[in-house]
mmCIF file of C-alpha atoms in Angstrom:
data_model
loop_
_atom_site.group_PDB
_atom_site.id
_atom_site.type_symbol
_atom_site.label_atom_id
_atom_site.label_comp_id
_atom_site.label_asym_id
_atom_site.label_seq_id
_atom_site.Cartn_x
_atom_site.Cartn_y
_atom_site.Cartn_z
ATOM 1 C CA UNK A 740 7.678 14.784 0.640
ATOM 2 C CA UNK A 741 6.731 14.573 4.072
ATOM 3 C CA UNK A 742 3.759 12.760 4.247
ATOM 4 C CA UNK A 743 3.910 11.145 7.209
ATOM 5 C CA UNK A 744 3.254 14.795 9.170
ATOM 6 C CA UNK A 745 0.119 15.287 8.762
ATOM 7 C CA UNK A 746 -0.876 11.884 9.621
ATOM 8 C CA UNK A 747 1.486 12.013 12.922
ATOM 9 C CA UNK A 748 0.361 15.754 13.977
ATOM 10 C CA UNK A 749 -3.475 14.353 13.654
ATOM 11 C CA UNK A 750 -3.032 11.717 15.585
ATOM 12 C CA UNK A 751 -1.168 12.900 18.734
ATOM 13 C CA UNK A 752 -3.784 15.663 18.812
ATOM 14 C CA UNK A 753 -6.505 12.503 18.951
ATOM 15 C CA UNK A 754 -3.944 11.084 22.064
ATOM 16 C CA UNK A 755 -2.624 8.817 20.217
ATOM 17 C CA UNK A 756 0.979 8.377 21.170
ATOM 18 C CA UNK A 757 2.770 9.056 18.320
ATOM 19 C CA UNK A 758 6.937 8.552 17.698
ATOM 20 C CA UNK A 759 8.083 9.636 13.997
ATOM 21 C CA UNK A 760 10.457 8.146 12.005
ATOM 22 C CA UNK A 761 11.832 7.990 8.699
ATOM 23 C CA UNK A 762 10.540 4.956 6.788
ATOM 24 C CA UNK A 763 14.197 3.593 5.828
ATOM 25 C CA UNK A 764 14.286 3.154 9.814
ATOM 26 C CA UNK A 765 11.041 0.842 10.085
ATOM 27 C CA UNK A 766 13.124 -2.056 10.455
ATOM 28 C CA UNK A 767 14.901 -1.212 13.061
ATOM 29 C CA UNK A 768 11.761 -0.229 15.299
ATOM 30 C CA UNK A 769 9.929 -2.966 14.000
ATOM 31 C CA UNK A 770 10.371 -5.123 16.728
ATOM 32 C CA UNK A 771 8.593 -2.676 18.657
ATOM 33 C CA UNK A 772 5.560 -2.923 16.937
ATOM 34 C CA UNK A 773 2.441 -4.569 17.457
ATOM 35 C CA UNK A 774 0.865 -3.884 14.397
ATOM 36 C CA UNK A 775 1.118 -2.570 10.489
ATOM 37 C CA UNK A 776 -1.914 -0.619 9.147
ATOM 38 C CA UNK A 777 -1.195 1.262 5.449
ATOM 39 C CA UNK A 778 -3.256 2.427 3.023
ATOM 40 C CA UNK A 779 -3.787 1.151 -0.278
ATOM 41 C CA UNK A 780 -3.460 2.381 -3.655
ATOM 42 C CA UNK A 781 -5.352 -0.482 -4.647
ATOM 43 C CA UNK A 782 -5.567 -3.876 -4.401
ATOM 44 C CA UNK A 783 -4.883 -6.423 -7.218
ATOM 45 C CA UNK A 784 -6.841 -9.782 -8.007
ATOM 46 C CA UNK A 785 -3.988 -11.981 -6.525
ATOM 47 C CA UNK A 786 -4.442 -10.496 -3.025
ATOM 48 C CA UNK A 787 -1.239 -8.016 -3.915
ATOM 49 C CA UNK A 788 -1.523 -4.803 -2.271
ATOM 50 C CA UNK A 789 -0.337 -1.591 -4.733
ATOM 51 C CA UNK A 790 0.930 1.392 -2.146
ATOM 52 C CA UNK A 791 3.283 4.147 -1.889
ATOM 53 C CA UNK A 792 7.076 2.927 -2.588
ATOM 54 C CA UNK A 793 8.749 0.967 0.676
ATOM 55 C CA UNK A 794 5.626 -0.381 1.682
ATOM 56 C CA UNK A 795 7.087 -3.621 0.300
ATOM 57 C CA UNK A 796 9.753 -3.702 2.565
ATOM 58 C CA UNK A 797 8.088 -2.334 5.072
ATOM 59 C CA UNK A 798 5.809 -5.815 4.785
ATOM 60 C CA UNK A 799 9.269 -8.180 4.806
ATOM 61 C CA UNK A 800 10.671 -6.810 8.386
ATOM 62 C CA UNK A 801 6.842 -7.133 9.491
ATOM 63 C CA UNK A 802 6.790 -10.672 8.782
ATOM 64 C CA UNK A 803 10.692 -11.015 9.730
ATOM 65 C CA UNK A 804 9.331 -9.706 13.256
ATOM 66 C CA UNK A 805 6.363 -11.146 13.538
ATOM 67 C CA UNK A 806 4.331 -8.231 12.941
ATOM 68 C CA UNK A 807 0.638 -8.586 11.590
ATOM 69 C CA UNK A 808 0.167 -6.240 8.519
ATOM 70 C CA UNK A 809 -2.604 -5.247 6.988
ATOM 71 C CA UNK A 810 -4.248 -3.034 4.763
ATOM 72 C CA UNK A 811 -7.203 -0.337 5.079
ATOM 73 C CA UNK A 812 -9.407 0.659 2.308
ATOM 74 C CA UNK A 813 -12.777 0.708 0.973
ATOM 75 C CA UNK A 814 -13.577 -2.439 -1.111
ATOM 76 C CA UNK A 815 -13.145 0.703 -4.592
ATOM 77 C CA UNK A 816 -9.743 0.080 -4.268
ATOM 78 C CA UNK A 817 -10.149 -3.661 -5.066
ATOM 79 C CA UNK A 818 -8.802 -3.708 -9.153
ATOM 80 C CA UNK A 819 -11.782 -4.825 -10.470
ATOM 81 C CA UNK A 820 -9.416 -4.063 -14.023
ATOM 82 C CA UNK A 821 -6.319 -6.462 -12.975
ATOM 83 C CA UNK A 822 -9.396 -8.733 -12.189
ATOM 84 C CA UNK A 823 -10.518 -8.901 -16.252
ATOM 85 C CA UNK A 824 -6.691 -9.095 -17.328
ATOM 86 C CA UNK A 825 -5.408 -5.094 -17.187
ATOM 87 C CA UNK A 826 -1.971 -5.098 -15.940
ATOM 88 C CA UNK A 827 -0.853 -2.620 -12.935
ATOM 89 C CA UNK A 828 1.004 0.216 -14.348
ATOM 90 C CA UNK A 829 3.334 1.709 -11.216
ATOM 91 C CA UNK A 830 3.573 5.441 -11.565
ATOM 92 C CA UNK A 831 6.894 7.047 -11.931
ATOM 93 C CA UNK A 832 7.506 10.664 -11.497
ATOM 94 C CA UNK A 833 10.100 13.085 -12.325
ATOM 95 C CA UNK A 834 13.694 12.904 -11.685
ATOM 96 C CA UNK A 835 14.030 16.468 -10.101
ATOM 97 C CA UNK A 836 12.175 15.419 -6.943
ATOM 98 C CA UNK A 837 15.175 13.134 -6.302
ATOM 99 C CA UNK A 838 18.022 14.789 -7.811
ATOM 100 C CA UNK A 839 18.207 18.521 -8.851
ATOM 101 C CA UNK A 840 21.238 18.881 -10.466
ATOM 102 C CA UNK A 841 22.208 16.543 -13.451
ATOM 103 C CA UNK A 842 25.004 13.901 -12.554
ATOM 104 C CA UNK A 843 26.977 12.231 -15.547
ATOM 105 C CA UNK A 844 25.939 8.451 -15.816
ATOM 106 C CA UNK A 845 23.441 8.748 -13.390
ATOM 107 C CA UNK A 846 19.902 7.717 -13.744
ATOM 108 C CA UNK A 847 17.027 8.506 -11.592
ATOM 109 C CA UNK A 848 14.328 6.412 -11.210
ATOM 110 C CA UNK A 849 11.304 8.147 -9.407
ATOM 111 C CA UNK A 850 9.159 5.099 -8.784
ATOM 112 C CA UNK A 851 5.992 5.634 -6.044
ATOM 113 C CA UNK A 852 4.262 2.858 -5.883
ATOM 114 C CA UNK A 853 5.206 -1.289 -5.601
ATOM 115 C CA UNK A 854 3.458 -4.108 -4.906
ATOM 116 C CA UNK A 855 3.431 -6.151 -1.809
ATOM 117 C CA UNK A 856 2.130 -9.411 -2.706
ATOM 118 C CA UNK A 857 -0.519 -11.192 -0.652
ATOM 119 C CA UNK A 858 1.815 -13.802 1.598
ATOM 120 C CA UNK A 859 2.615 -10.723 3.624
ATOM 121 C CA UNK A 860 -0.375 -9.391 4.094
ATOM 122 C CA UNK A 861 -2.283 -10.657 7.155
ATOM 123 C CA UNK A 862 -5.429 -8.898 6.067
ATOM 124 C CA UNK A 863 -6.851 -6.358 3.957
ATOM 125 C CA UNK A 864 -9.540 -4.070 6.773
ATOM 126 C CA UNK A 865 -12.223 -3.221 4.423
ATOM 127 C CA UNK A 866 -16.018 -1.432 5.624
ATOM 128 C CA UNK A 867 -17.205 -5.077 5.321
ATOM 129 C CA UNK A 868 -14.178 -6.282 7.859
ATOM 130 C CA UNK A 869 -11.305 -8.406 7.094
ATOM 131 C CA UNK A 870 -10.687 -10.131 4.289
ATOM 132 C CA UNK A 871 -8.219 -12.403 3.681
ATOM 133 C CA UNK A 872 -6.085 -12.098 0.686
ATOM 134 C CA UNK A 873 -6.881 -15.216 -1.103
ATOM 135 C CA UNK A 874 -10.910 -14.116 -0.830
ATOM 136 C CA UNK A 875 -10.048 -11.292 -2.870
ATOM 137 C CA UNK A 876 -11.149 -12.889 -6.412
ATOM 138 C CA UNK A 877 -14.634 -14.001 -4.900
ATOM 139 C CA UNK A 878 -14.941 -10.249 -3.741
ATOM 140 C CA UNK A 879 -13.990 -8.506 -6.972
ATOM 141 C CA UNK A 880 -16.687 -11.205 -8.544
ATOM 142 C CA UNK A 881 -19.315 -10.257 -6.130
ATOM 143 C CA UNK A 882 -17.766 -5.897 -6.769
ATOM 144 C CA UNK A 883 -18.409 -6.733 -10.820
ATOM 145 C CA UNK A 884 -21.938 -8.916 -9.831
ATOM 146 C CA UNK A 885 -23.091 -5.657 -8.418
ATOM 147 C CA UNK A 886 -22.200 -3.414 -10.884
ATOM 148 C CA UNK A 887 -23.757 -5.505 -13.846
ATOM 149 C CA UNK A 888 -26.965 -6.222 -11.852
ATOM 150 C CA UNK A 889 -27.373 -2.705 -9.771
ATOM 151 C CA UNK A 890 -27.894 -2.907 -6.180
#
């Protein structure tokens, strides 16, 4: 849904050298790469990182390459839910943005988000700095500590 434009047209304006490519290409350029930064849609108790679809794969040829990946967000995105037990629920979306015209024995599967789980991640960049993805329990204690107790 093209995305990735707005972030590429904001960032050559910035300077930033920017080259765009389609995400099923990533591997192939990885090894041009000296770092992975994405977003998150949030982050789960384990360390596991929830983001838009191919941002798992995008994580295996990072570590196939040698790439450090990490994440950026704001320590909100931290599941305190998935902490107490809830479950991650991956949004799926309608067929039609896929495949507008029906196809006998075909199904679509929409999916936008997976999970990248924390051995891939070399860091999640928070406001606080880096944490590590096995530090992400103590954080969501010290997240629900706060909330209970007030600032």
């Amino acid at each position: 849904l093209y995305e990735g434009r707005e972030v590429a047209a904001e960032l050559s304006t910035m300077g930033v050298p920017v080259t765009f490519i389609t995400d099923s290409a990533a591997g192939h350029f990885m090894a041009d790469v000296d770092m992975v930064l994405v977003g998150a849609d949030s982050i789960l108790a384990d360390g596991s990182l929830v983001n838009k679809v191919g941002t798992y794969p995008l994580a295996l040829a990072a570590k196939d390459k040698g790439v450090p990946f990490y994440s950026v967000c704001e320590f909100s995105k931290f599941d305190v839910r998935n902490y107490l037990g809830e479950e991650p629920v991956l949004e799926e979306r309608e067929p039609s943005e896929v495949l507008d015209n029906f196809l006998p024995g075909v199904t679509v599967r929409n999916l936008y988000f997976d999970i990248t789980p924390p051995k891939l991640l070399s860091g999640i960049i928070t406001e606080e700095g880096i944490v590590e993805p096995s530090s992400v329990p103590r954080c969501m204690e010290k997240i629900l500590q706060q909330y209970l107790l007030g600032p």
